[in-house]
């Protein structure tokens, strides 16, 4: 069963992927960078959630 950090992290990764893709498609470097940052933050949050789950 997933905990909230895993769910929120996966959601941030998905949001970041969308922003990154839209930024690439439109040539908006700022949106693309923001998307990459969101993906990285989501990956870290999901990893934290995975670690918490492993400890249980």
PDB file of N, CA, C and O in Angstrom:
ATOM      1  N   UNK A   1       0.839  -1.176   0.000  1.00  0.00           N
ATOM      2  CA  UNK A   1       0.000   0.000   0.000  1.00  0.00           C
ATOM      3  C   UNK A   1       0.886   1.241   0.000  1.00  0.00           C
ATOM      4  O   UNK A   1       1.837   1.349   0.756  1.00  0.00           O
ATOM      5  N   UNK A   2       0.568   2.179  -0.850  1.00  0.00           N
ATOM      6  CA  UNK A   2       1.374   3.389  -0.995  1.00  0.00           C
ATOM      7  C   UNK A   2       1.036   4.398   0.102  1.00  0.00           C
ATOM      8  O   UNK A   2      -0.111   4.523   0.512  1.00  0.00           O
ATOM      9  N   UNK A   3       2.067   5.098   0.568  1.00  0.00           N
ATOM     10  CA  UNK A   3       1.814   6.167   1.530  1.00  0.00           C
ATOM     11  C   UNK A   3       1.703   7.498   0.787  1.00  0.00           C
ATOM     12  O   UNK A   3       1.925   7.579  -0.422  1.00  0.00           O
ATOM     13  N   UNK A   4       1.356   8.530   1.477  1.00  0.00           N
ATOM     14  CA  UNK A   4       1.079   9.820   0.839  1.00  0.00           C
ATOM     15  C   UNK A   4       2.313  10.411   0.148  1.00  0.00           C
ATOM     16  O   UNK A   4       2.187  11.072  -0.876  1.00  0.00           O
ATOM     17  N   UNK A   5       3.504  10.189   0.699  1.00  0.00           N
ATOM     18  CA  UNK A   5       4.708  10.714   0.058  1.00  0.00           C
ATOM     19  C   UNK A   5       4.929  10.044  -1.297  1.00  0.00           C
ATOM     20  O   UNK A   5       5.346  10.699  -2.256  1.00  0.00           O
ATOM     21  N   UNK A   6       4.640   8.762  -1.384  1.00  0.00           N
ATOM     22  CA  UNK A   6       4.787   8.064  -2.657  1.00  0.00           C
ATOM     23  C   UNK A   6       3.782   8.603  -3.677  1.00  0.00           C
ATOM     24  O   UNK A   6       4.130   8.843  -4.832  1.00  0.00           O
ATOM     25  N   UNK A   7       2.556   8.801  -3.255  1.00  0.00           N
ATOM     26  CA  UNK A   7       1.506   9.283  -4.152  1.00  0.00           C
ATOM     27  C   UNK A   7       1.803  10.714  -4.604  1.00  0.00           C
ATOM     28  O   UNK A   7       1.742  11.024  -5.801  1.00  0.00           O
ATOM     29  N   UNK A   8       2.134  11.583  -3.658  1.00  0.00           N
ATOM     30  CA  UNK A   8       2.420  12.977  -4.000  1.00  0.00           C
ATOM     31  C   UNK A   8       3.667  13.079  -4.882  1.00  0.00           C
ATOM     32  O   UNK A   8       3.720  13.902  -5.796  1.00  0.00           O
ATOM     33  N   UNK A   9       4.654  12.257  -4.592  1.00  0.00           N
ATOM     34  CA  UNK A   9       5.874  12.263  -5.405  1.00  0.00           C
ATOM     35  C   UNK A   9       5.599  11.842  -6.835  1.00  0.00           C
ATOM     36  O   UNK A   9       6.091  12.463  -7.783  1.00  0.00           O
ATOM     37  N   UNK A  10       4.794  10.807  -7.006  1.00  0.00           N
ATOM     38  CA  UNK A  10       4.443  10.357  -8.353  1.00  0.00           C
ATOM     39  C   UNK A  10       3.631  11.419  -9.084  1.00  0.00           C
ATOM     40  O   UNK A  10       3.824  11.647 -10.290  1.00  0.00           O
ATOM     41  N   UNK A  11       2.751  12.101  -8.362  1.00  0.00           N
ATOM     42  CA  UNK A  11       1.949  13.164  -8.976  1.00  0.00           C
ATOM     43  C   UNK A  11       2.836  14.329  -9.419  1.00  0.00           C
ATOM     44  O   UNK A  11       2.644  14.886 -10.505  1.00  0.00           O
ATOM     45  N   UNK A  12       3.818  14.692  -8.585  1.00  0.00           N
ATOM     46  CA  UNK A  12       4.740  15.770  -8.957  1.00  0.00           C
ATOM     47  C   UNK A  12       5.554  15.388 -10.187  1.00  0.00           C
ATOM     48  O   UNK A  12       5.808  16.216 -11.055  1.00  0.00           O
ATOM     49  N   UNK A  13       5.960  14.123 -10.249  1.00  0.00           N
ATOM     50  CA  UNK A  13       6.716  13.670 -11.410  1.00  0.00           C
ATOM     51  C   UNK A  13       5.868  13.776 -12.674  1.00  0.00           C
ATOM     52  O   UNK A  13       6.353  14.220 -13.713  1.00  0.00           O
ATOM     53  N   UNK A  14       4.612  13.377 -12.592  1.00  0.00           N
ATOM     54  CA  UNK A  14       3.721  13.443 -13.752  1.00  0.00           C
ATOM     55  C   UNK A  14       3.494  14.894 -14.177  1.00  0.00           C
ATOM     56  O   UNK A  14       3.547  15.225 -15.369  1.00  0.00           O
ATOM     57  N   UNK A  15       3.243  15.770 -13.206  1.00  0.00           N
ATOM     58  CA  UNK A  15       3.039  17.188 -13.494  1.00  0.00           C
ATOM     59  C   UNK A  15       4.292  17.773 -14.149  1.00  0.00           C
ATOM     60  O   UNK A  15       4.203  18.528 -15.123  1.00  0.00           O
ATOM     61  N   UNK A  16       5.446  17.395 -13.631  1.00  0.00           N
ATOM     62  CA  UNK A  16       6.704  17.885 -14.192  1.00  0.00           C
ATOM     63  C   UNK A  16       6.927  17.401 -15.609  1.00  0.00           C
ATOM     64  O   UNK A  16       7.416  18.145 -16.465  1.00  0.00           O
ATOM     65  N   UNK A  17       6.555  16.162 -15.874  1.00  0.00           N
ATOM     66  CA  UNK A  17       6.714  15.612 -17.225  1.00  0.00           C
ATOM     67  C   UNK A  17       5.838  16.369 -18.220  1.00  0.00           C
ATOM     68  O   UNK A  17       6.263  16.660 -19.345  1.00  0.00           O
ATOM     69  N   UNK A  18       4.631  16.710 -17.802  1.00  0.00           N
ATOM     70  CA  UNK A  18       3.724  17.470 -18.672  1.00  0.00           C
ATOM     71  C   UNK A  18       4.305  18.860 -18.943  1.00  0.00           C
ATOM     72  O   UNK A  18       4.368  19.313 -20.093  1.00  0.00           O
ATOM     73  N   UNK A  19       4.737  19.535 -17.884  1.00  0.00           N
ATOM     74  CA  UNK A  19       5.302  20.877 -18.048  1.00  0.00           C
ATOM     75  C   UNK A  19       6.556  20.834 -18.925  1.00  0.00           C
ATOM     76  O   UNK A  19       6.750  21.707 -19.779  1.00  0.00           O
ATOM     77  N   UNK A  20       7.392  19.832 -18.735  1.00  0.00           N
ATOM     78  CA  UNK A  20       8.601  19.677 -19.524  1.00  0.00           C
ATOM     79  C   UNK A  20       8.232  19.479 -20.999  1.00  0.00           C
ATOM     80  O   UNK A  20       8.802  20.119 -21.888  1.00  0.00           O
ATOM     81  N   UNK A  21       7.265  18.624 -21.256  1.00  0.00           N
ATOM     82  CA  UNK A  21       6.838  18.360 -22.624  1.00  0.00           C
ATOM     83  C   UNK A  21       6.231  19.584 -23.294  1.00  0.00           C
ATOM     84  O   UNK A  21       6.543  19.883 -24.452  1.00  0.00           O
ATOM     85  N   UNK A  22       5.394  20.298 -22.575  1.00  0.00           N
ATOM     86  CA  UNK A  22       4.782  21.512 -23.131  1.00  0.00           C
ATOM     87  C   UNK A  22       5.864  22.570 -23.373  1.00  0.00           C
ATOM     88  O   UNK A  22       5.857  23.253 -24.405  1.00  0.00           O
ATOM     89  N   UNK A  23       6.786  22.671 -22.453  1.00  0.00           N
ATOM     90  CA  UNK A  23       7.882  23.630 -22.616  1.00  0.00           C
ATOM     91  C   UNK A  23       8.723  23.321 -23.844  1.00  0.00           C
ATOM     92  O   UNK A  23       9.099  24.223 -24.595  1.00  0.00           O
ATOM     93  N   UNK A  24       9.011  22.041 -24.072  1.00  0.00           N
ATOM     94  CA  UNK A  24       9.756  21.634 -25.265  1.00  0.00           C
ATOM     95  C   UNK A  24       8.964  21.958 -26.525  1.00  0.00           C
ATOM     96  O   UNK A  24       9.517  22.474 -27.495  1.00  0.00           O
ATOM     97  N   UNK A  25       7.685  21.615 -26.525  1.00  0.00           N
ATOM     98  CA  UNK A  25       6.848  21.792 -27.713  1.00  0.00           C
ATOM     99  C   UNK A  25       6.674  23.262 -28.084  1.00  0.00           C
ATOM    100  O   UNK A  25       6.596  23.596 -29.269  1.00  0.00           O
ATOM    101  N   UNK A  26       6.619  24.128 -27.077  1.00  0.00           N
ATOM    102  CA  UNK A  26       6.379  25.544 -27.340  1.00  0.00           C
ATOM    103  C   UNK A  26       7.671  26.359 -27.370  1.00  0.00           C
ATOM    104  O   UNK A  26       7.631  27.547 -27.671  1.00  0.00           O
ATOM    105  N   UNK A  27       8.780  25.723 -27.035  1.00  0.00           N
ATOM    106  CA  UNK A  27      10.047  26.449 -26.993  1.00  0.00           C
ATOM    107  C   UNK A  27      10.195  27.331 -25.764  1.00  0.00           C
ATOM    108  O   UNK A  27      11.037  28.213 -25.721  1.00  0.00           O
ATOM    109  N   UNK A  28       9.385  27.062 -24.738  1.00  0.00           N
ATOM    110  CA  UNK A  28       9.407  27.844 -23.499  1.00  0.00           C
ATOM    111  C   UNK A  28      10.424  27.211 -22.543  1.00  0.00           C
ATOM    112  O   UNK A  28      10.125  26.245 -21.844  1.00  0.00           O
ATOM    113  N   UNK A  29      11.622  27.759 -22.536  1.00  0.00           N
ATOM    114  CA  UNK A  29      12.710  27.203 -21.714  1.00  0.00           C
ATOM    115  C   UNK A  29      12.403  27.290 -20.216  1.00  0.00           C
ATOM    116  O   UNK A  29      12.782  26.415 -19.449  1.00  0.00           O
ATOM    117  N   UNK A  30      11.714  28.356 -19.814  1.00  0.00           N
ATOM    118  CA  UNK A  30      11.389  28.529 -18.397  1.00  0.00           C
ATOM    119  C   UNK A  30      10.430  27.429 -17.925  1.00  0.00           C
ATOM    120  O   UNK A  30      10.615  26.848 -16.859  1.00  0.00           O
ATOM    121  N   UNK A  31       9.401  27.140 -18.727  1.00  0.00           N
ATOM    122  CA  UNK A  31       8.452  26.086 -18.364  1.00  0.00           C
ATOM    123  C   UNK A  31       9.134  24.722 -18.384  1.00  0.00           C
ATOM    124  O   UNK A  31       8.883  23.881 -17.528  1.00  0.00           O
ATOM    125  N   UNK A  32      10.012  24.524 -19.344  1.00  0.00           N
ATOM    126  CA  UNK A  32      10.731  23.268 -19.439  1.00  0.00           C
ATOM    127  C   UNK A  32      11.607  23.058 -18.204  1.00  0.00           C
ATOM    128  O   UNK A  32      11.622  21.969 -17.615  1.00  0.00           O
ATOM    129  N   UNK A  33      12.311  24.094 -17.784  1.00  0.00           N
ATOM    130  CA  UNK A  33      13.153  24.003 -16.589  1.00  0.00           C
ATOM    131  C   UNK A  33      12.307  23.749 -15.345  1.00  0.00           C
ATOM    132  O   UNK A  33      12.682  22.949 -14.477  1.00  0.00           O
ATOM    133  N   UNK A  34      11.158  24.408 -15.262  1.00  0.00           N
ATOM    134  CA  UNK A  34      10.256  24.203 -14.134  1.00  0.00           C
ATOM    135  C   UNK A  34       9.760  22.757 -14.100  1.00  0.00           C
ATOM    136  O   UNK A  34       9.656  22.147 -13.030  1.00  0.00           O
ATOM    137  N   UNK A  35       9.478  22.209 -15.268  1.00  0.00           N
ATOM    138  CA  UNK A  35       9.044  20.818 -15.340  1.00  0.00           C
ATOM    139  C   UNK A  35      10.118  19.855 -14.878  1.00  0.00           C
ATOM    140  O   UNK A  35       9.852  18.894 -14.161  1.00  0.00           O
ATOM    141  N   UNK A  36      11.345  20.115 -15.286  1.00  0.00           N
ATOM    142  CA  UNK A  36      12.456  19.256 -14.862  1.00  0.00           C
ATOM    143  C   UNK A  36      12.646  19.321 -13.348  1.00  0.00           C
ATOM    144  O   UNK A  36      12.906  18.312 -12.700  1.00  0.00           O
ATOM    145  N   UNK A  37      12.486  20.519 -12.792  1.00  0.00           N
ATOM    146  CA  UNK A  37      12.606  20.689 -11.346  1.00  0.00           C
ATOM    147  C   UNK A  37      11.493  19.929 -10.618  1.00  0.00           C
ATOM    148  O   UNK A  37      11.751  19.236  -9.624  1.00  0.00           O
ATOM    149  N   UNK A  38      10.260  20.035 -11.128  1.00  0.00           N
ATOM    150  CA  UNK A  38       9.145  19.309 -10.519  1.00  0.00           C
ATOM    151  C   UNK A  38       9.377  17.806 -10.571  1.00  0.00           C
ATOM    152  O   UNK A  38       9.088  17.085  -9.612  1.00  0.00           O
ATOM    153  N   UNK A  39       9.899  17.320 -11.700  1.00  0.00           N
ATOM    154  CA  UNK A  39      10.176  15.882 -11.814  1.00  0.00           C
ATOM    155  C   UNK A  39      11.214  15.450 -10.784  1.00  0.00           C
ATOM    156  O   UNK A  39      11.061  14.413 -10.147  1.00  0.00           O
ATOM    157  N   UNK A  40      12.252  16.254 -10.611  1.00  0.00           N
ATOM    158  CA  UNK A  40      13.295  15.914  -9.643  1.00  0.00           C
ATOM    159  C   UNK A  40      12.753  15.922  -8.213  1.00  0.00           C
ATOM    160  O   UNK A  40      13.041  15.014  -7.422  1.00  0.00           O
ATOM    161  N   UNK A  41      11.955  16.941  -7.892  1.00  0.00           N
ATOM    162  CA  UNK A  41      11.357  17.010  -6.549  1.00  0.00           C
ATOM    163  C   UNK A  41      10.449  15.810  -6.308  1.00  0.00           C
ATOM    164  O   UNK A  41      10.437  15.225  -5.219  1.00  0.00           O
ATOM    165  N   UNK A  42       9.670  15.436  -7.311  1.00  0.00           N
ATOM    166  CA  UNK A  42       8.775  14.295  -7.183  1.00  0.00           C
ATOM    167  C   UNK A  42       9.535  12.999  -6.985  1.00  0.00           C
ATOM    168  O   UNK A  42       9.130  12.145  -6.199  1.00  0.00           O
ATOM    169  N   UNK A  43      10.642  12.872  -7.690  1.00  0.00           N
ATOM    170  CA  UNK A  43      11.460  11.660  -7.560  1.00  0.00           C
ATOM    171  C   UNK A  43      12.011  11.527  -6.141  1.00  0.00           C
ATOM    172  O   UNK A  43      11.994  10.449  -5.550  1.00  0.00           O
ATOM    173  N   UNK A  44      12.472  12.650  -5.584  1.00  0.00           N
ATOM    174  CA  UNK A  44      13.005  12.649  -4.216  1.00  0.00           C
ATOM    175  C   UNK A  44      11.897  12.329  -3.215  1.00  0.00           C
ATOM    176  O   UNK A  44      12.084  11.504  -2.315  1.00  0.00           O
ATOM    177  N   UNK A  45      10.730  12.950  -3.379  1.00  0.00           N
ATOM    178  CA  UNK A  45       9.625  12.708  -2.443  1.00  0.00           C
ATOM    179  C   UNK A  45       9.160  11.257  -2.519  1.00  0.00           C
ATOM    180  O   UNK A  45       8.887  10.634  -1.494  1.00  0.00           O
ATOM    181  N   UNK A  46       9.099  10.695  -3.727  1.00  0.00           N
ATOM    182  CA  UNK A  46       8.687   9.300  -3.866  1.00  0.00           C
ATOM    183  C   UNK A  46       9.720   8.368  -3.232  1.00  0.00           C
ATOM    184  O   UNK A  46       9.371   7.400  -2.564  1.00  0.00           O
ATOM    185  N   UNK A  47      11.002   8.672  -3.419  1.00  0.00           N
ATOM    186  CA  UNK A  47      12.046   7.862  -2.812  1.00  0.00           C
ATOM    187  C   UNK A  47      11.956   7.900  -1.285  1.00  0.00           C
ATOM    188  O   UNK A  47      12.146   6.879  -0.606  1.00  0.00           O
ATOM    189  N   UNK A  48      11.655   9.079  -0.743  1.00  0.00           N
ATOM    190  CA  UNK A  48      11.453   9.221   0.701  1.00  0.00           C
ATOM    191  C   UNK A  48      10.286   8.341   1.156  1.00  0.00           C
ATOM    192  O   UNK A  48      10.369   7.637   2.159  1.00  0.00           O
ATOM    193  N   UNK A  49       9.201   8.378   0.399  1.00  0.00           N
ATOM    194  CA  UNK A  49       8.048   7.541   0.715  1.00  0.00           C
ATOM    195  C   UNK A  49       8.370   6.062   0.626  1.00  0.00           C
ATOM    196  O   UNK A  49       7.916   5.262   1.465  1.00  0.00           O
ATOM    197  N   UNK A  50       9.161   5.690  -0.376  1.00  0.00           N
ATOM    198  CA  UNK A  50       9.571   4.291  -0.511  1.00  0.00           C
ATOM    199  C   UNK A  50      10.402   3.855   0.698  1.00  0.00           C
ATOM    200  O   UNK A  50      10.228   2.747   1.220  1.00  0.00           O
ATOM    201  N   UNK A  51      11.296   4.748   1.150  1.00  0.00           N
ATOM    202  CA  UNK A  51      12.135   4.426   2.314  1.00  0.00           C
ATOM    203  C   UNK A  51      11.280   4.278   3.570  1.00  0.00           C
ATOM    204  O   UNK A  51      11.500   3.362   4.373  1.00  0.00           O
ATOM    205  N   UNK A  52      10.301   5.190   3.741  1.00  0.00           N
ATOM    206  CA  UNK A  52       9.422   5.088   4.905  1.00  0.00           C
ATOM    207  C   UNK A  52       8.637   3.762   4.869  1.00  0.00           C
ATOM    208  O   UNK A  52       8.463   3.125   5.898  1.00  0.00           O
ATOM    209  N   UNK A  53       8.208   3.383   3.680  1.00  0.00           N
ATOM    210  CA  UNK A  53       7.450   2.143   3.523  1.00  0.00           C
ATOM    211  C   UNK A  53       8.315   0.924   3.837  1.00  0.00           C
ATOM    212  O   UNK A  53       7.856  -0.033   4.444  1.00  0.00           O
ATOM    213  N   UNK A  54       9.582   0.987   3.438  1.00  0.00           N
ATOM    214  CA  UNK A  54      10.498  -0.124   3.680  1.00  0.00           C
ATOM    215  C   UNK A  54      10.784  -0.304   5.170  1.00  0.00           C
ATOM    216  O   UNK A  54      11.000  -1.432   5.627  1.00  0.00           O
ATOM    217  N   UNK A  55      10.782   0.790   5.919  1.00  0.00           N
ATOM    218  CA  UNK A  55      11.061   0.730   7.350  1.00  0.00           C
ATOM    219  C   UNK A  55       9.907   0.060   8.106  1.00  0.00           C
ATOM    220  O   UNK A  55      10.128  -0.620   9.102  1.00  0.00           O
ATOM    221  N   UNK A  56       8.689   0.239   7.614  1.00  0.00           N
ATOM    222  CA  UNK A  56       7.524  -0.329   8.289  1.00  0.00           C
ATOM    223  C   UNK A  56       7.617  -1.783   8.306  1.00  0.00           C
ATOM    224  O   UNK A  56       7.631  -2.731   8.203  1.00  0.00           O
TER     225      UNK A  56
END
